Amino acid sequence: MNKQSITRELFDEVMVPNYAPGKIIPVKGKGSRVWDQDGREFVDLAGGIAVTSLGHAHPGLVGALVEQAGKLWHLSNVLTNEPALKLAKTLCDLTFAERVFFANSGGEANEAAFKLARRYGWEHYGAEKNEIISFRNSFHGRTLFTVSVGGQAKYLEGFEPAPGGIHHATYNDLASVEALISDKTCAIVVEPIQGEGGVMPADKVFLEGLRALCDKHNALLVFDEVQSGVGRTGHLFAYQMYGVTPDILSSAKSLGGGFPIGAMLTTAKIAASLGVGTHGSTYGGNPLGCAVAQKVIDTVSQPEILKGVKARSDYLRKGMMAIGKRYDIFSEVRGEGLLLGCVLTEAWQGKAKDFLNAGIDEGVMVLIAGVNVIRLAPSLIIPDSDIDEALERFERAVKKVCA
């Protein structure tokens, strides 16, 4: 098949239609710039939905991948491997965790987290301790279990019956949790910052309240940090910013910098409930993924990188707020670090996709979080010059939409 025959139209001919990709096909990336088949350049403020944490083709990540590719690709979990053990030790040293389970994605990491929570409740308190409390507008993955725990009905439609024992409270409303929790509750699952739900940060007192409720009812507190973790907030994980420690934490997206890998972190006591044969993942702990993730963690955990995230956040936030003010399109720019949500004013409600599409036309890639929020999740090391260029291009896009 020649290059000329690989077009956007080919997607509609050969791919399942569960995605609706844009009209361009990127073929090359370097840092925070991307080029399509025609050589058009784009500034990337999307980061593959908060994935390419160190940009495209980062030399350190390329080096780690190439080096490991010449050694060992796959063993399965019949045997362990050095990159997996090294990465697990690093994650334990840098967090509350004492044990790690590796998977391939955020959905898999969350599936493991929810199964572990139920298994722990069953093992320690009996079969009735199986209920999970989550939150409306949350997002935890696309498996049947994770999409059921997620609080968005549109992702479950047509896939019922859903797993039972799952209740949904209101985010940042502790009273709504208190009304649902009981001694049957095995876990409360929460995103410290709701990503798909509109880039909504949790209140510190809310997370503190969840921790207290879990302690009172012998339930586990699960933090979904698939989107907020690995430096995204200017802390290695968002729980460290809030000062609230979960019992289980899920990570993915930025963890591999673009290479598929997920991880579930927990304590030794809780991990013991997943004994031999209770759960698994063929590619989990893959040497290639772990080698790349090791380089990501080693890089992102450096104090100067995390400090830089906060500085870049302030710079990008101010730029977007200024555009919002000039065109009266944003009511606020919320979020933490380099996970930001620009909330459309009432006059522009439902038009987020219009700004995304106009951005592509002007050479800047952004995201949406629902129909009313422009989401930004660029590389954690994006240069200020690229931010400046992205802001100029996005303002041109805004002018077109507002014309």
PDB file of C-alpha atoms in Angstrom, residues 182-319:
ATOM      1  CA  SER A 182     -22.550   1.954  54.831  1.00  0.00           C
ATOM      2  CA  ASP A 183     -20.717  -1.021  56.250  1.00  0.00           C
ATOM      3  CA  LYS A 184     -21.385  -2.739  52.888  1.00  0.00           C
ATOM      4  CA  THR A 185     -19.157  -0.197  51.151  1.00  0.00           C
ATOM      5  CA  CYS A 186     -15.822  -1.695  50.153  1.00  0.00           C
ATOM      6  CA  ALA A 187     -14.427   1.360  48.386  1.00  0.00           C
ATOM      7  CA  ILE A 188     -14.864   4.989  47.396  1.00  0.00           C
ATOM      8  CA  VAL A 189     -13.374   5.705  43.971  1.00  0.00           C
ATOM      9  CA  VAL A 190     -12.495   9.289  43.054  1.00  0.00           C
ATOM     10  CA  GLU A 191     -10.462  11.316  40.574  1.00  0.00           C
ATOM     11  CA  PRO A 192      -8.559  14.071  42.429  1.00  0.00           C
ATOM     12  CA  ILE A 193      -9.227  16.080  39.282  1.00  0.00           C
ATOM     13  CA  GLN A 194     -12.074  14.956  37.058  1.00  0.00           C
ATOM     14  CA  GLY A 195     -10.673  14.947  33.525  1.00  0.00           C
ATOM     15  CA  GLU A 196     -13.377  13.838  31.107  1.00  0.00           C
ATOM     16  CA  GLY A 197     -15.924  15.368  33.467  1.00  0.00           C
ATOM     17  CA  GLY A 198     -14.743  18.896  32.693  1.00  0.00           C
ATOM     18  CA  VAL A 199     -11.338  19.296  34.385  1.00  0.00           C
ATOM     19  CA  MET A 200     -12.866  19.735  37.823  1.00  0.00           C
ATOM     20  CA  PRO A 201     -10.445  19.729  40.781  1.00  0.00           C
ATOM     21  CA  ALA A 202     -11.569  18.234  44.075  1.00  0.00           C
ATOM     22  CA  ASP A 203     -11.747  20.437  47.161  1.00  0.00           C
ATOM     23  CA  LYS A 204      -9.133  19.490  49.739  1.00  0.00           C
ATOM     24  CA  VAL A 205     -11.750  19.251  52.494  1.00  0.00           C
ATOM     25  CA  PHE A 206     -13.798  16.925  50.273  1.00  0.00           C
ATOM     26  CA  LEU A 207     -10.935  14.466  49.829  1.00  0.00           C
ATOM     27  CA  GLU A 208     -10.116  14.688  53.525  1.00  0.00           C
ATOM     28  CA  GLY A 209     -13.747  13.867  54.250  1.00  0.00           C
ATOM     29  CA  LEU A 210     -13.656  10.846  51.955  1.00  0.00           C
ATOM     30  CA  ARG A 211     -10.562   9.585  53.754  1.00  0.00           C
ATOM     31  CA  ALA A 212     -12.308   9.928  57.102  1.00  0.00           C
ATOM     32  CA  LEU A 213     -15.456   8.161  55.861  1.00  0.00           C
ATOM     33  CA  CYS A 214     -13.409   5.262  54.496  1.00  0.00           C
ATOM     34  CA  ASP A 215     -11.591   4.904  57.789  1.00  0.00           C
ATOM     35  CA  LYS A 216     -14.879   4.970  59.697  1.00  0.00           C
ATOM     36  CA  HIS A 217     -16.533   2.304  57.539  1.00  0.00           C
ATOM     37  CA  ASN A 218     -13.493   0.078  56.881  1.00  0.00           C
ATOM     38  CA  ALA A 219     -13.611   0.958  53.194  1.00  0.00           C
ATOM     39  CA  LEU A 220     -10.706   1.563  50.839  1.00  0.00           C
ATOM     40  CA  LEU A 221     -10.060   4.952  49.250  1.00  0.00           C
ATOM     41  CA  VAL A 222      -9.121   4.572  45.573  1.00  0.00           C
ATOM     42  CA  PHE A 223      -7.600   7.501  43.676  1.00  0.00           C
ATOM     43  CA  ASP A 224      -7.823   7.342  39.895  1.00  0.00           C
ATOM     44  CA  GLU A 225      -4.727   9.288  38.868  1.00  0.00           C
ATOM     45  CA  VAL A 226      -4.633   8.048  35.303  1.00  0.00           C
ATOM     46  CA  GLN A 227      -4.947  11.628  34.065  1.00  0.00           C
ATOM     47  CA  SER A 228      -3.718  13.668  37.046  1.00  0.00           C
ATOM     48  CA  GLY A 229      -0.609  11.626  37.850  1.00  0.00           C
ATOM     49  CA  VAL A 230       3.071  11.582  36.858  1.00  0.00           C
ATOM     50  CA  GLY A 231       3.807  15.282  37.202  1.00  0.00           C
ATOM     51  CA  ARG A 232       0.674  16.596  35.535  1.00  0.00           C
ATOM     52  CA  THR A 233      -0.216  18.825  38.543  1.00  0.00           C
ATOM     53  CA  GLY A 234       3.336  19.868  39.383  1.00  0.00           C
ATOM     54  CA  HIS A 235       3.534  17.030  41.910  1.00  0.00           C
ATOM     55  CA  LEU A 236       4.464  13.480  41.003  1.00  0.00           C
ATOM     56  CA  PHE A 237       0.913  12.481  41.977  1.00  0.00           C
ATOM     57  CA  ALA A 238      -1.999  14.737  42.872  1.00  0.00           C
ATOM     58  CA  TYR A 239      -2.582  13.021  46.233  1.00  0.00           C
ATOM     59  CA  GLN A 240       0.735  14.531  47.352  1.00  0.00           C
ATOM     60  CA  MET A 241      -0.550  18.004  46.487  1.00  0.00           C
ATOM     61  CA  TYR A 242      -3.690  17.463  48.566  1.00  0.00           C
ATOM     62  CA  GLY A 243      -1.968  15.701  51.462  1.00  0.00           C
ATOM     63  CA  VAL A 244      -4.562  12.913  51.376  1.00  0.00           C
ATOM     64  CA  THR A 245      -3.189   9.390  50.964  1.00  0.00           C
ATOM     65  CA  PRO A 246      -5.303   6.734  49.229  1.00  0.00           C
ATOM     66  CA  ASP A 247      -5.192   2.986  49.805  1.00  0.00           C
ATOM     67  CA  ILE A 248      -5.024   2.222  46.081  1.00  0.00           C
ATOM     68  CA  LEU A 249      -3.901   4.464  43.218  1.00  0.00           C
ATOM     69  CA  SER A 250      -4.122   3.896  39.469  1.00  0.00           C
ATOM     70  CA  SER A 251      -1.714   5.404  36.952  1.00  0.00           C
ATOM     71  CA  ALA A 252      -1.267   5.281  33.174  1.00  0.00           C
ATOM     72  CA  LYS A 253      -1.293   7.911  30.384  1.00  0.00           C
ATOM     73  CA  SER A 254       1.767  10.061  31.245  1.00  0.00           C
ATOM     74  CA  LEU A 255       3.443   7.088  32.938  1.00  0.00           C
ATOM     75  CA  GLY A 256       4.686   5.744  29.609  1.00  0.00           C
ATOM     76  CA  GLY A 257       5.061   9.070  27.821  1.00  0.00           C
ATOM     77  CA  GLY A 258       3.219   7.516  24.871  1.00  0.00           C
ATOM     78  CA  PHE A 259       4.185   3.857  25.304  1.00  0.00           C
ATOM     79  CA  PRO A 260       1.247   1.754  26.584  1.00  0.00           C
ATOM     80  CA  ILE A 261       1.605   0.990  30.296  1.00  0.00           C
ATOM     81  CA  GLY A 262      -0.579   1.249  33.386  1.00  0.00           C
ATOM     82  CA  ALA A 263       0.051   0.605  37.058  1.00  0.00           C
ATOM     83  CA  MET A 264      -1.933   0.012  40.222  1.00  0.00           C
ATOM     84  CA  LEU A 265      -0.199   1.039  43.448  1.00  0.00           C
ATOM     85  CA  THR A 266      -1.203  -0.122  46.924  1.00  0.00           C
ATOM     86  CA  THR A 267       0.038  -1.299  50.328  1.00  0.00           C
ATOM     87  CA  ALA A 268       1.422  -4.718  51.166  1.00  0.00           C
ATOM     88  CA  LYS A 269      -1.558  -5.576  53.383  1.00  0.00           C
ATOM     89  CA  ILE A 270      -4.134  -4.786  50.703  1.00  0.00           C
ATOM     90  CA  ALA A 271      -2.097  -6.307  47.875  1.00  0.00           C
ATOM     91  CA  ALA A 272      -2.083  -9.654  49.670  1.00  0.00           C
ATOM     92  CA  SER A 273      -5.710 -10.149  48.607  1.00  0.00           C
ATOM     93  CA  LEU A 274      -4.598 -10.598  44.999  1.00  0.00           C
ATOM     94  CA  GLY A 275      -2.839 -13.909  45.548  1.00  0.00           C
ATOM     95  CA  VAL A 276      -1.454 -16.156  42.837  1.00  0.00           C
ATOM     96  CA  GLY A 277      -4.015 -16.715  40.068  1.00  0.00           C
ATOM     97  CA  THR A 278      -6.555 -14.107  41.160  1.00  0.00           C
ATOM     98  CA  HIS A 279      -5.737 -11.535  38.464  1.00  0.00           C
ATOM     99  CA  GLY A 280      -3.352 -11.066  35.569  1.00  0.00           C
ATOM    100  CA  SER A 281      -2.370  -9.308  32.359  1.00  0.00           C
ATOM    101  CA  THR A 282      -0.405 -10.952  29.545  1.00  0.00           C
ATOM    102  CA  TYR A 283       1.539  -7.812  28.671  1.00  0.00           C
ATOM    103  CA  GLY A 284       1.519  -6.258  32.138  1.00  0.00           C
ATOM    104  CA  GLY A 285       5.085  -5.505  33.233  1.00  0.00           C
ATOM    105  CA  ASN A 286       6.339  -5.710  29.650  1.00  0.00           C
ATOM    106  CA  PRO A 287      10.099  -4.920  29.610  1.00  0.00           C
ATOM    107  CA  LEU A 288       9.754  -2.359  26.805  1.00  0.00           C
ATOM    108  CA  GLY A 289       6.990  -0.432  28.572  1.00  0.00           C
ATOM    109  CA  CYS A 290       8.718  -0.552  31.947  1.00  0.00           C
ATOM    110  CA  ALA A 291      12.044   0.625  30.522  1.00  0.00           C
ATOM    111  CA  VAL A 292      10.379   3.652  28.938  1.00  0.00           C
ATOM    112  CA  ALA A 293       8.284   4.396  32.044  1.00  0.00           C
ATOM    113  CA  GLN A 294      11.421   4.228  34.182  1.00  0.00           C
ATOM    114  CA  LYS A 295      12.956   7.012  32.114  1.00  0.00           C
ATOM    115  CA  VAL A 296       9.725   9.007  32.359  1.00  0.00           C
ATOM    116  CA  ILE A 297       9.611   8.727  36.155  1.00  0.00           C
ATOM    117  CA  ASP A 298      13.325   9.437  36.544  1.00  0.00           C
ATOM    118  CA  THR A 299      12.883  12.593  34.470  1.00  0.00           C
ATOM    119  CA  VAL A 300       9.537  13.896  35.699  1.00  0.00           C
ATOM    120  CA  SER A 301      10.345  13.350  39.394  1.00  0.00           C
ATOM    121  CA  GLN A 302      13.204  15.846  39.256  1.00  0.00           C
ATOM    122  CA  PRO A 303      12.349  18.960  41.318  1.00  0.00           C
ATOM    123  CA  GLU A 304      13.197  21.353  38.481  1.00  0.00           C
ATOM    124  CA  ILE A 305      10.774  19.571  36.146  1.00  0.00           C
ATOM    125  CA  LEU A 306       7.926  19.667  38.662  1.00  0.00           C
ATOM    126  CA  LYS A 307       8.644  23.311  39.445  1.00  0.00           C
ATOM    127  CA  GLY A 308       8.628  24.034  35.726  1.00  0.00           C
ATOM    128  CA  VAL A 309       5.162  22.501  35.374  1.00  0.00           C
ATOM    129  CA  LYS A 310       3.767  25.085  37.761  1.00  0.00           C
ATOM    130  CA  ALA A 311       5.485  27.936  35.936  1.00  0.00           C
ATOM    131  CA  ARG A 312       4.239  26.738  32.542  1.00  0.00           C
ATOM    132  CA  SER A 313       0.769  26.301  33.996  1.00  0.00           C
ATOM    133  CA  ASP A 314       0.660  29.913  35.147  1.00  0.00           C
ATOM    134  CA  TYR A 315       1.930  31.126  31.779  1.00  0.00           C
ATOM    135  CA  LEU A 316      -0.550  29.093  29.722  1.00  0.00           C
ATOM    136  CA  ARG A 317      -3.455  29.833  32.060  1.00  0.00           C
ATOM    137  CA  LYS A 318      -2.845  33.599  31.870  1.00  0.00           C
ATOM    138  CA  GLY A 319      -2.648  33.449  28.092  1.00  0.00           C
TER     139      GLY A 319
END
